[in-house]
mmCIF file of C-alpha atoms in Angstrom:
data_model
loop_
_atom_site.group_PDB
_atom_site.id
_atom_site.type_symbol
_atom_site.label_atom_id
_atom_site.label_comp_id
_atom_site.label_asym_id
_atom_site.label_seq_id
_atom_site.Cartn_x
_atom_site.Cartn_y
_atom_site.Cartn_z
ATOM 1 C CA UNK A 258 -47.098 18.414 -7.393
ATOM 2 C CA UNK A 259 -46.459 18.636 -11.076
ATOM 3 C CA UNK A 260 -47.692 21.383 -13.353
ATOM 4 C CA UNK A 261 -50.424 21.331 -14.643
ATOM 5 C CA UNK A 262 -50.667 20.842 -18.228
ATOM 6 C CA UNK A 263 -53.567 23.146 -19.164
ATOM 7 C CA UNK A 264 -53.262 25.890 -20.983
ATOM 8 C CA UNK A 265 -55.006 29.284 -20.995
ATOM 9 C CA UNK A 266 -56.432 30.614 -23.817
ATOM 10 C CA UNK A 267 -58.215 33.710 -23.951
ATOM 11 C CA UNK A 268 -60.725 34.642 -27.052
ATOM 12 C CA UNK A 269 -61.212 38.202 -27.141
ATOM 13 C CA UNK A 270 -64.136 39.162 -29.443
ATOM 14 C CA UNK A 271 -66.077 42.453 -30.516
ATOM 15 C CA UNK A 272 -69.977 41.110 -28.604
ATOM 16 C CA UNK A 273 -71.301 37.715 -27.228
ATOM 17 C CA UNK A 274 -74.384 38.646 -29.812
ATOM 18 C CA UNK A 275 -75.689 36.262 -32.451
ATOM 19 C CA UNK A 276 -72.668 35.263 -34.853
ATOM 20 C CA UNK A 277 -70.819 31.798 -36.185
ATOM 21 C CA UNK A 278 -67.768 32.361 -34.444
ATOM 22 C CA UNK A 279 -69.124 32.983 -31.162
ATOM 23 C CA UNK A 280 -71.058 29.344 -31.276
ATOM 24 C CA UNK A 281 -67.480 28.371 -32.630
ATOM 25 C CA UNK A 282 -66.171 29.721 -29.225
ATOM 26 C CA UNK A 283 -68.655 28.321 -27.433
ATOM 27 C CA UNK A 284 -68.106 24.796 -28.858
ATOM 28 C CA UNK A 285 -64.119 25.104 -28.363
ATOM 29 C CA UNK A 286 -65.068 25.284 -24.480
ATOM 30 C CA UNK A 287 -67.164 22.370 -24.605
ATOM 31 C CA UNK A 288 -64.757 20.442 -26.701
ATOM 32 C CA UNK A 289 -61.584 21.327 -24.807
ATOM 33 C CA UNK A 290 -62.847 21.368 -21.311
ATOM 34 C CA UNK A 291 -60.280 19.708 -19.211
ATOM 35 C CA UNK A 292 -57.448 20.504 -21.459
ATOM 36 C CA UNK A 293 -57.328 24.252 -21.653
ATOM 37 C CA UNK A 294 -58.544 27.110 -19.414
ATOM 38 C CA UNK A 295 -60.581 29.225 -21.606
ATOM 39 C CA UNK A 296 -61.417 33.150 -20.735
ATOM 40 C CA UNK A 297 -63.403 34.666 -23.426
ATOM 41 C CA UNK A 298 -63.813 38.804 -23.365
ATOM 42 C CA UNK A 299 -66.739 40.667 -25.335
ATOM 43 C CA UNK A 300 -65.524 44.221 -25.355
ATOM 44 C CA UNK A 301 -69.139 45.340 -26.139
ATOM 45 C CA UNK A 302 -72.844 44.365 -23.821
ATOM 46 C CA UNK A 303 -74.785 42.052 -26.788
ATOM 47 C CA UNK A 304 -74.946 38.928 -25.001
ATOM 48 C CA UNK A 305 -76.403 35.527 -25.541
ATOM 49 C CA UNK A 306 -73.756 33.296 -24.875
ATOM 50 C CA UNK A 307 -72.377 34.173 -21.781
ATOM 51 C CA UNK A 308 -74.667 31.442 -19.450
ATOM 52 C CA UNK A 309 -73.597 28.824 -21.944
ATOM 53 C CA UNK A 310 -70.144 29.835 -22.263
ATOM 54 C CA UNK A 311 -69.511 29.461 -18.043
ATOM 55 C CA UNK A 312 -71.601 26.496 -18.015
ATOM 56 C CA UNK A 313 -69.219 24.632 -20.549
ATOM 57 C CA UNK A 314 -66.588 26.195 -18.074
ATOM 58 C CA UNK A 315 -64.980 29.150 -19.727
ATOM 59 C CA UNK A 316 -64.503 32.666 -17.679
ATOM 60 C CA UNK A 317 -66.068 35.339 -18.906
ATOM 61 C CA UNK A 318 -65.390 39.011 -18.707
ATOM 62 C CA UNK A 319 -67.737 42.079 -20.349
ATOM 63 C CA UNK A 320 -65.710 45.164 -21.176
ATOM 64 C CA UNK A 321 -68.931 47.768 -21.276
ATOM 65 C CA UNK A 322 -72.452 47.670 -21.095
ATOM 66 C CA UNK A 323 -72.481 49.561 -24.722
ATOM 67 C CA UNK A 324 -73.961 47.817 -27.719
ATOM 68 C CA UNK A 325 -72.512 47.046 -30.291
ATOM 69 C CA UNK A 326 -72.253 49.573 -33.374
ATOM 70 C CA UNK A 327 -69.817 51.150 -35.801
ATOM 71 C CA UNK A 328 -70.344 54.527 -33.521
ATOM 72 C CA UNK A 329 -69.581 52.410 -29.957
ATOM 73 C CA UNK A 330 -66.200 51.269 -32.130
ATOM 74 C CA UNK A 331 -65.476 54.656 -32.459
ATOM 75 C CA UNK A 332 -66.186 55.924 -28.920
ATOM 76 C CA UNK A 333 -62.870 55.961 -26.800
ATOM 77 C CA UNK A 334 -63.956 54.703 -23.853
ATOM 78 C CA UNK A 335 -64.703 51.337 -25.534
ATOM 79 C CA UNK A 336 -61.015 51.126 -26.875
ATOM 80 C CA UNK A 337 -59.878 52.354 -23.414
ATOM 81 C CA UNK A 338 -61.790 49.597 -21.913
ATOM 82 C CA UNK A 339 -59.863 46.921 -23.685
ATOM 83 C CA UNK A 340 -56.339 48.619 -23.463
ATOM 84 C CA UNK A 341 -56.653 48.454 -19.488
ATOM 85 C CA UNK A 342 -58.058 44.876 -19.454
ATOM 86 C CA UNK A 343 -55.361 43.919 -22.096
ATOM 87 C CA UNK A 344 -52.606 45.462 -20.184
ATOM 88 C CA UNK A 345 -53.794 44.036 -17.127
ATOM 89 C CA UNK A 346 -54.259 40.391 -17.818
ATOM 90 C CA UNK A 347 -52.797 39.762 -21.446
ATOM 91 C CA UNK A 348 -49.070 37.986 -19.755
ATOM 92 C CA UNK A 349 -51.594 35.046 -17.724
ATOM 93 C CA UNK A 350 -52.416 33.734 -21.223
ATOM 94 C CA UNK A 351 -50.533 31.341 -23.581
ATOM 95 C CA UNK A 352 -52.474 31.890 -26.696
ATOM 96 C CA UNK A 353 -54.971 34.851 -27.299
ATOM 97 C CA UNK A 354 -56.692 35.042 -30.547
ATOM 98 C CA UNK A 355 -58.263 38.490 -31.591
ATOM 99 C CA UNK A 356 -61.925 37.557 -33.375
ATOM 100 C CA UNK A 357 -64.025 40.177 -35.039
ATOM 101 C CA UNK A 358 -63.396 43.924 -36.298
ATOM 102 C CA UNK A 359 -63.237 46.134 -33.318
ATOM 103 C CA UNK A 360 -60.988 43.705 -31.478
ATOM 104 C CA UNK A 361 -58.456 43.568 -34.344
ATOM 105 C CA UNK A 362 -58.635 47.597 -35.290
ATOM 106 C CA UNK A 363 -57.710 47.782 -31.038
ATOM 107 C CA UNK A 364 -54.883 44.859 -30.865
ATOM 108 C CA UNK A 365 -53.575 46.346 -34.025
ATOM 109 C CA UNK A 366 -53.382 49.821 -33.036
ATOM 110 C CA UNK A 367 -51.443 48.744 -29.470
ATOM 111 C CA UNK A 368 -48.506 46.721 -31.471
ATOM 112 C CA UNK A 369 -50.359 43.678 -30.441
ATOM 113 C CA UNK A 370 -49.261 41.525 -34.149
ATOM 114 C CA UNK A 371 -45.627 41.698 -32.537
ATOM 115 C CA UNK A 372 -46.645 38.727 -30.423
ATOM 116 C CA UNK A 373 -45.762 35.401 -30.846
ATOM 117 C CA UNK A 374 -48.767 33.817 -29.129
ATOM 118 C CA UNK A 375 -51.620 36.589 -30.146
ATOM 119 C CA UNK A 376 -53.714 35.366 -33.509
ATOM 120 C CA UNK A 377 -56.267 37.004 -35.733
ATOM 121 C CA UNK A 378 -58.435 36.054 -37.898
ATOM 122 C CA UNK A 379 -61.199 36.522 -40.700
ATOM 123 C CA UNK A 380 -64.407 35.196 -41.134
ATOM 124 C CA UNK A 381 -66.044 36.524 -44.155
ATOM 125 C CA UNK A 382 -65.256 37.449 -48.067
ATOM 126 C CA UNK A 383 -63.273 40.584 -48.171
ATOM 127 C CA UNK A 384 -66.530 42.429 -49.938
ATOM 128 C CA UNK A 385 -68.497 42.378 -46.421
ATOM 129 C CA UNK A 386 -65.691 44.296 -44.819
ATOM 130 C CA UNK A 387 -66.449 48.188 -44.672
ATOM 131 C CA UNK A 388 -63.391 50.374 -45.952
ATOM 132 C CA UNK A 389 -61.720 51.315 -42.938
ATOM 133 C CA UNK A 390 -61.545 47.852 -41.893
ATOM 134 C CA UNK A 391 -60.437 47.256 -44.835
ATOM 135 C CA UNK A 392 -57.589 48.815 -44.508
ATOM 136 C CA UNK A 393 -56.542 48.024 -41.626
ATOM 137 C CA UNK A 394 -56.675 44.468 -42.141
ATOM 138 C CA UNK A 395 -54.329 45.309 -45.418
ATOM 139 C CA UNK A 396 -51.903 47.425 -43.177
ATOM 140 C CA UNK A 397 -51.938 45.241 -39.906
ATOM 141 C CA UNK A 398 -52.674 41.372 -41.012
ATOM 142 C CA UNK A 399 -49.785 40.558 -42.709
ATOM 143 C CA UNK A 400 -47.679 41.001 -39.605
ATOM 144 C CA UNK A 401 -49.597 38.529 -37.672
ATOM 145 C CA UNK A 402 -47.591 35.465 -37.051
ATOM 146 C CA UNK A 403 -51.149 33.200 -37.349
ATOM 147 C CA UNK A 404 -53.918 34.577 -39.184
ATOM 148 C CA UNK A 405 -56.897 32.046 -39.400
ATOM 149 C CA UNK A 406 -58.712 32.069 -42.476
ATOM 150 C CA UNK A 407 -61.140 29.393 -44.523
ATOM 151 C CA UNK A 408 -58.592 28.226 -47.121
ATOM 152 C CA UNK A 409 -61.713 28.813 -49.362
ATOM 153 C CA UNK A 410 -61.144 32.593 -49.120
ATOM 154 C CA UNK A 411 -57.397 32.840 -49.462
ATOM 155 C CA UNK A 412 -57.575 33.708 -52.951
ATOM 156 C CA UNK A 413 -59.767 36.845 -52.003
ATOM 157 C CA UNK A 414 -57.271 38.297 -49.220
ATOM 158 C CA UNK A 415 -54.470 37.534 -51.264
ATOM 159 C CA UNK A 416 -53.582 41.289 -52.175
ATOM 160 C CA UNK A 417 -53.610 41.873 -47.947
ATOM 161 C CA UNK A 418 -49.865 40.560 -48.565
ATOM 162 C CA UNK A 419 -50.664 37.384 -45.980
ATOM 163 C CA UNK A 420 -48.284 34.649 -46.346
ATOM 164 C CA UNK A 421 -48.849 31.223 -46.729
ATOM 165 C CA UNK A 422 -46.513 30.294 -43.395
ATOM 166 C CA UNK A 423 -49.159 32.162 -41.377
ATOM 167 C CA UNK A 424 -52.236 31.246 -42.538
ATOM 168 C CA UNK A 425 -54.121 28.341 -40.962
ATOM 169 C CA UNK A 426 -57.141 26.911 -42.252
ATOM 170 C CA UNK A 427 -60.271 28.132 -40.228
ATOM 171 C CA UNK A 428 -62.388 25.232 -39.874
ATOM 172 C CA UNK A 429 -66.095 25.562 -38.367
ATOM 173 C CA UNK A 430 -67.121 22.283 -37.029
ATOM 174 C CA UNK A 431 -71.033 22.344 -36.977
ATOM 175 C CA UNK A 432 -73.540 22.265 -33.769
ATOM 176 C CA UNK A 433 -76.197 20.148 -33.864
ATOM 177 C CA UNK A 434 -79.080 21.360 -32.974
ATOM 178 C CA UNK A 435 -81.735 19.780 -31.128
ATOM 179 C CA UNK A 436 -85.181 20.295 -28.937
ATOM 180 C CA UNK A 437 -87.565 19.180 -26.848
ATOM 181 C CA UNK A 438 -89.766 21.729 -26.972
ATOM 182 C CA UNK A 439 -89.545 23.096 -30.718
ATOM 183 C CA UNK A 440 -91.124 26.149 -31.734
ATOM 184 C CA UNK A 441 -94.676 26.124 -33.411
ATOM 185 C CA UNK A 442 -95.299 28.295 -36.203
ATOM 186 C CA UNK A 443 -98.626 30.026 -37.272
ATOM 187 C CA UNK A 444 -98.080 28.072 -40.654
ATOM 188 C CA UNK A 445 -97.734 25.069 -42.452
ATOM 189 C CA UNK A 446 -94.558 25.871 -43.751
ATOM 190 C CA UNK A 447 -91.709 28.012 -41.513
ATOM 191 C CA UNK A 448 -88.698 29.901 -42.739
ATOM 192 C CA UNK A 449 -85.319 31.647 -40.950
ATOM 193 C CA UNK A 450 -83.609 34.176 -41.917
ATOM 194 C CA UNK A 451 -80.558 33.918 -39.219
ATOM 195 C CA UNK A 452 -77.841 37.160 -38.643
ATOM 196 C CA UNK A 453 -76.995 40.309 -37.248
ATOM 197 C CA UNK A 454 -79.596 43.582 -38.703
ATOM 198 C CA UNK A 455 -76.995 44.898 -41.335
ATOM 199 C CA UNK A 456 -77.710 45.656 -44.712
ATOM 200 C CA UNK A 457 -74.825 42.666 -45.845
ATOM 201 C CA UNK A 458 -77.108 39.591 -43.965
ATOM 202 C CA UNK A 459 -79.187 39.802 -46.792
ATOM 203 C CA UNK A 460 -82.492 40.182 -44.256
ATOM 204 C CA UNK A 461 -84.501 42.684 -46.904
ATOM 205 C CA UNK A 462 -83.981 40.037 -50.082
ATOM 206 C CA UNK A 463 -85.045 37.276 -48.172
ATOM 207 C CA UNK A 464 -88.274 39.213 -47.400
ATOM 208 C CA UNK A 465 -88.256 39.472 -51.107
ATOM 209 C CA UNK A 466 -88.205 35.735 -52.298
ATOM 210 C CA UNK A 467 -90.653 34.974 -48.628
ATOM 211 C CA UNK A 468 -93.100 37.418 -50.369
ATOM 212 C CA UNK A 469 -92.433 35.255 -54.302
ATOM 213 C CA UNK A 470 -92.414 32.085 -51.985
ATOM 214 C CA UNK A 471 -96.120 32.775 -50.512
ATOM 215 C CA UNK A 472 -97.792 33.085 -53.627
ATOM 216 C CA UNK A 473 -96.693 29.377 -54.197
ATOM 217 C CA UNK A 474 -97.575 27.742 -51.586
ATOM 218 C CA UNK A 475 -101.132 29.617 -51.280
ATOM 219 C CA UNK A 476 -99.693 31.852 -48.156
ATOM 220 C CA UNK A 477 -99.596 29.075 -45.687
ATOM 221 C CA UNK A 478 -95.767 29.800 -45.105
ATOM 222 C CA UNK A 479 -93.643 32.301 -42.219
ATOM 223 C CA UNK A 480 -90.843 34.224 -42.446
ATOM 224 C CA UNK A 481 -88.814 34.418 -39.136
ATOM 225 C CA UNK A 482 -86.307 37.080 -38.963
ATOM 226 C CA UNK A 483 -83.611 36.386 -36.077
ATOM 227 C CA UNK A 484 -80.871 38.925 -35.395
ATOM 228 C CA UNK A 485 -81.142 42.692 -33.423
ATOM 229 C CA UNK A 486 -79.586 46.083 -35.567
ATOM 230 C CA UNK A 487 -80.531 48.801 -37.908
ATOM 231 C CA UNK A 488 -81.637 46.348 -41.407
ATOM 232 C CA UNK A 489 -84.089 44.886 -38.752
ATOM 233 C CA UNK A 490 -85.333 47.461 -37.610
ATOM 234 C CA UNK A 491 -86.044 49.132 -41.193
ATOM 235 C CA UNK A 492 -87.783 45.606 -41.453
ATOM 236 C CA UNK A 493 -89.810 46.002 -38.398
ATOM 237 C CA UNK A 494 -91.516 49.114 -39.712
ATOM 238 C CA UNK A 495 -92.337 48.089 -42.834
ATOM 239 C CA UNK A 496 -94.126 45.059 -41.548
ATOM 240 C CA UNK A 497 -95.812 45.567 -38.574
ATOM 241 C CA UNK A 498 -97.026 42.404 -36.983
ATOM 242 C CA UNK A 499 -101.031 42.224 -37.822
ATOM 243 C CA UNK A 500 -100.353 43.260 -40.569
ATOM 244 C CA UNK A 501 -101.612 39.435 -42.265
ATOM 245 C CA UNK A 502 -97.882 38.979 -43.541
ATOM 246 C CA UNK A 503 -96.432 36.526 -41.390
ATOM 247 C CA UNK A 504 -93.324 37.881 -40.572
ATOM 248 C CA UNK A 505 -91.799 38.073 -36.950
ATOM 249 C CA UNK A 506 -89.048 39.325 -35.621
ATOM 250 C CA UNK A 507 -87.991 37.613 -32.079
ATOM 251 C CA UNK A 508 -84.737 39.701 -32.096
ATOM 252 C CA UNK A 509 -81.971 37.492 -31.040
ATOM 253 C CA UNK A 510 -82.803 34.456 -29.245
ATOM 254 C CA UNK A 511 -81.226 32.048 -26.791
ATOM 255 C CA UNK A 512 -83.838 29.396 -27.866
ATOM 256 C CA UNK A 513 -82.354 29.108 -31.315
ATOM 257 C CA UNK A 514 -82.074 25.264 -30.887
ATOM 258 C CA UNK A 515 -86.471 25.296 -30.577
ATOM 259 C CA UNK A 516 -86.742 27.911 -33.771
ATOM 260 C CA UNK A 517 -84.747 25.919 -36.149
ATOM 261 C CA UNK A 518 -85.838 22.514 -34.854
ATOM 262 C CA UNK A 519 -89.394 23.858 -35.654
ATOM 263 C CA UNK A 520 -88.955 25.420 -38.963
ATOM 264 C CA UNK A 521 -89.092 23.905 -42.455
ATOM 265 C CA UNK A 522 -85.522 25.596 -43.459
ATOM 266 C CA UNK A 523 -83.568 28.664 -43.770
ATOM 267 C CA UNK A 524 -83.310 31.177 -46.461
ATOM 268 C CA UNK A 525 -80.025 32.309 -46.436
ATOM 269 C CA UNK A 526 -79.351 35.396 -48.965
ATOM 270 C CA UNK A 527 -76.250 37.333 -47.698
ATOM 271 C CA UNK A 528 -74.071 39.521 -49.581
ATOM 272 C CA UNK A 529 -70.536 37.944 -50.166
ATOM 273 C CA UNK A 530 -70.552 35.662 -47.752
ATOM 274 C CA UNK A 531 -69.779 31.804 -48.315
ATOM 275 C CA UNK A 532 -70.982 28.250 -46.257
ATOM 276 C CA UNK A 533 -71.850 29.880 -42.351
ATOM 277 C CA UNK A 534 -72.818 28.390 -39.209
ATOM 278 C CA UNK A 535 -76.804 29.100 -39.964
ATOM 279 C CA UNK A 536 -76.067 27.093 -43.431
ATOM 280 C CA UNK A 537 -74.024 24.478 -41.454
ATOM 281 C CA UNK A 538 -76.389 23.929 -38.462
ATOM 282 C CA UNK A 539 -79.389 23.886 -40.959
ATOM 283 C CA UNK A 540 -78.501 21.060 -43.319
ATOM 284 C CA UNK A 541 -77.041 18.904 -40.603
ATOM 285 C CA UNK A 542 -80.624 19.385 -39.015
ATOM 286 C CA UNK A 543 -81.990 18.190 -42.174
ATOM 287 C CA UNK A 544 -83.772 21.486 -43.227
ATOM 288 C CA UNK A 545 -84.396 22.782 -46.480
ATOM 289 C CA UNK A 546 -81.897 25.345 -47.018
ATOM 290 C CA UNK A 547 -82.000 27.853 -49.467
ATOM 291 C CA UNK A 548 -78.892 30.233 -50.255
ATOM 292 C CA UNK A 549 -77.352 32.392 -52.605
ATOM 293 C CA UNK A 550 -74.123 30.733 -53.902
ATOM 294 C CA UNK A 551 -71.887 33.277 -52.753
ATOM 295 C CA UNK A 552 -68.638 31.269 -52.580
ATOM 296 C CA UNK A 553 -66.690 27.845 -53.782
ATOM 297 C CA UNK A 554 -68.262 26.212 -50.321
ATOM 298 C CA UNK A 555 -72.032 27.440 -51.100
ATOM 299 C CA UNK A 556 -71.504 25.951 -54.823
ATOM 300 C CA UNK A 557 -70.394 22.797 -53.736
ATOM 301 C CA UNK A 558 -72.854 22.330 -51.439
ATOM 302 C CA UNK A 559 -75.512 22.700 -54.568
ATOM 303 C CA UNK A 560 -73.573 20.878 -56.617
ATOM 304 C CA UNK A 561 -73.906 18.007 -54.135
ATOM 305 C CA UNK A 562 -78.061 18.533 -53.786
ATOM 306 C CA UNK A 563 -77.693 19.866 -50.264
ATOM 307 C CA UNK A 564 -78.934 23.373 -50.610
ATOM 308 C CA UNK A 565 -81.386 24.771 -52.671
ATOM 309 C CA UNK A 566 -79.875 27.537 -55.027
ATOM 310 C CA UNK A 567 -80.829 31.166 -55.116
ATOM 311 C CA UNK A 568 -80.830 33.503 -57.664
ATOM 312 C CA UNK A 569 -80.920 37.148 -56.810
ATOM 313 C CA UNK A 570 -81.979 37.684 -61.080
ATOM 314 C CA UNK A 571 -84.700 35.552 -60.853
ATOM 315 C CA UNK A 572 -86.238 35.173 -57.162
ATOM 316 C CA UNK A 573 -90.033 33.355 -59.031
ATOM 317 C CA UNK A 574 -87.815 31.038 -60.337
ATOM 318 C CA UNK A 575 -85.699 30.203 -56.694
ATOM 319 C CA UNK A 576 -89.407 30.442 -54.800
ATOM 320 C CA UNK A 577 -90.364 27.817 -57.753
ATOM 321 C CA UNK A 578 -87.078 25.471 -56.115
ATOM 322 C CA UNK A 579 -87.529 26.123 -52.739
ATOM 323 C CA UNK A 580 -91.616 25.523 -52.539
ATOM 324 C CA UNK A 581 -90.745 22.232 -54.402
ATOM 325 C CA UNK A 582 -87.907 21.279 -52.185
ATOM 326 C CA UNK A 583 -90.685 22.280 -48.864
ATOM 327 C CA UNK A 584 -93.201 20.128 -50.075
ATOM 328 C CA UNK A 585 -91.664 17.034 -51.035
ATOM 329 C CA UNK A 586 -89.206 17.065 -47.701
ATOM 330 C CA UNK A 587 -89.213 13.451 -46.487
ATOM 331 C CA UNK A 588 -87.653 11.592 -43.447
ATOM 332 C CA UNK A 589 -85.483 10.011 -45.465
ATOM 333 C CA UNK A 590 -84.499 13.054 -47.378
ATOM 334 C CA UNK A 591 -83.850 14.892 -43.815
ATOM 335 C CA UNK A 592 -81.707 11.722 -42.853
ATOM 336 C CA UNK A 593 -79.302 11.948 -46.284
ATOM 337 C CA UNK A 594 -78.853 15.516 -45.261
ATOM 338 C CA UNK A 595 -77.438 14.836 -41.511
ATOM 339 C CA UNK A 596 -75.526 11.893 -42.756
ATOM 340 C CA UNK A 597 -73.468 14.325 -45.957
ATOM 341 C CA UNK A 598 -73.052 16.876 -43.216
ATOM 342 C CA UNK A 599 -71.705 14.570 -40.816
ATOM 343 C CA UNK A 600 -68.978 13.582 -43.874
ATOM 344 C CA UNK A 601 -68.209 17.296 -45.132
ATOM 345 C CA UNK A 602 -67.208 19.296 -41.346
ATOM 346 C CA UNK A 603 -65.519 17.396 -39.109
ATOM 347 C CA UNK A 604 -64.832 18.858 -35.314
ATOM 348 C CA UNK A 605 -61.515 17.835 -33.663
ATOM 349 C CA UNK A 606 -58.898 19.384 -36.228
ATOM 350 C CA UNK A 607 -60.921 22.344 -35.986
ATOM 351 C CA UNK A 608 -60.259 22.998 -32.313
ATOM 352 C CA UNK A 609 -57.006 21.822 -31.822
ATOM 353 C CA UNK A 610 -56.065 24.185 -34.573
ATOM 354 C CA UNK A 611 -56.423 26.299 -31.737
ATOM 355 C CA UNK A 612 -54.842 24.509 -29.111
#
């Protein structure tokens, strides 16, 4: 009998909770089923992909129970968790790439960058990153032999001392989303604002321009607010539901495919953060998506007419934009959008960077 051929790749990530690079994981396993044997480990208990992830064939292991927090980073028994589990089973993989913060701060700490086959990676502009991990991505990354990172943000990391022989181009193919059974709003016109409950996903501004956007469109409009943590909850207790505002907040959902499909668009107002999976999935679903242009990919995506530019200065003048872009949506206008998307991320380069 000869060898097989397939390799195993492990993803080890900080939670399974709502996040671009987990639906990036997620998609790898679909995409590469057959070719590689794909074990993905959340060292922390926020989970929403782990159903999809086995059913598109990957193994999956959960460290702890804990959620996810900057104080359950801290807590020993969470780095203990992965230290056994790494010891244990890191020599039955061929490639293991390191995603998110806790994950890197514990691979780091154990030596882990002396590997030829481990990776890391990046996902957002240096600004998002808090101090500490900061710091430790200036100490540890350069030592990493493959550090994925959008080309678009090489520029920004370039005084972490990476090298341009170990940087690889993180690509994010898009999903595409679809539903039979799409959500139905309590309004004519229904907004998302997509991403975990920290101060950086922009959740509190985008309640700002909902509130400019409802005077426009004579308060027949939701605001949707998808994503569990501490912005949220801050959010949750300044507008109660019954309150006549029309904002919800479903937590994190594994229905995301029926909330987008039945919304108008997303209003996307992060804080240094360029072109993301919400942006991606949205205009390749042919919604009106608004964003702050926080990067060179969120630019030329306005540039080209496919999102609708926000500006934090003047939020009447962006709820002017988006209300007109809501109410003159068309078919065909939904149709250019899928087709430009289709011609701007592609999917197989993406995951046989990985390969």
């Amino acid at each position: 009998m000869e060898p097989s051929s397939e390799k195993s790749v492990c993803f080890i990530l900080d939670h399974l909770g709502v996040g671009g690079v987990q639906e990036f994981i997620l998609n790898f396993c679909k995409f590469m089923r057959g070719k590689n044997r794909v074990t993905v480990v959340s060292i922390f208990g926020n989970d929403i992909y782990s159903d999809r992830l086995r059913a598109a064939g990957a193994e999956v292991v959960m460290l702890t129970d804990r959620r996810y927090s900057y104080a359950a980073v801290l807590d020993p028994r969470s780095f203990s968790a992965f230290f056994s589990f790494y010891r244990a089973n890191a020599s039955r993989f061929d490639r293991i790439h390191l995603k998110l913060f806790a994950t890197f701060a514990y691979a780091s700490l154990m030596g882990e960058w002396r590997s030829p086959k481990v990776s890391a990676g990046l996902d957002c502009n240096r600004s998002q990153l808090p101090f500490p991990i900061q710091a430790l991505f200036w100490i540890f990354g350069r030592f990493y032999r493959r550090f994925y990172l959008s080309k678009l943000l090489w520029s920004d990391y370039s005084a972490f001392g990476l090298r341009p022989d170990q940087l690889l181009d993180q690509q994010y193919p898009v999903t595409e989303r679809s539903s039979n059974t799409p959500r139905h709003y309590p309004a004519s016109f229904a907004f998302l604002s997509v991403g975990r409950g920290i101060p950086q996903k922009g959740h509190a501004e985008a309640v700002a321009l909902f509130m400019e956007l409802k005077r426009r469109l004579n308060g027949d409009v939701s605001l949707t607010i998808i994503g569990e943590g501490p912005a949220i909850d801050a959010l949750k207790e300044r507008y109660p539901p019954g309150q006549g505002e029309m904002i919800s907040f479903p937590g994190s959902v594994d229905d995301y495919d029926d909330w987008l499909i039945g919304a108008t668009g997303i209003i996307r107002m992060a804080f240094g953060e360029d072109t993301n999976s919400v942006i991606r999935e949205g205009v390749l679903a042919g919604k009106v998506v608004a964003t702050t242009l926080e990067g060179p990919g969120c630019r030329d995506l306005a540039e080209k007419g496919l999102v609708i530019a926000i500006d934090r200065e003047d939020l009447a003048g962006s709820a002017a934009r988006l209300a007109e872009a809501a109410t003159t949506s068309t078919e065909s206008k939904r149709e250019y959008l899928k087709r430009s998307a289709l011609l701007i991320w592609h999917d197989d380069e993406a995951y046989k960077m990985y390969d």
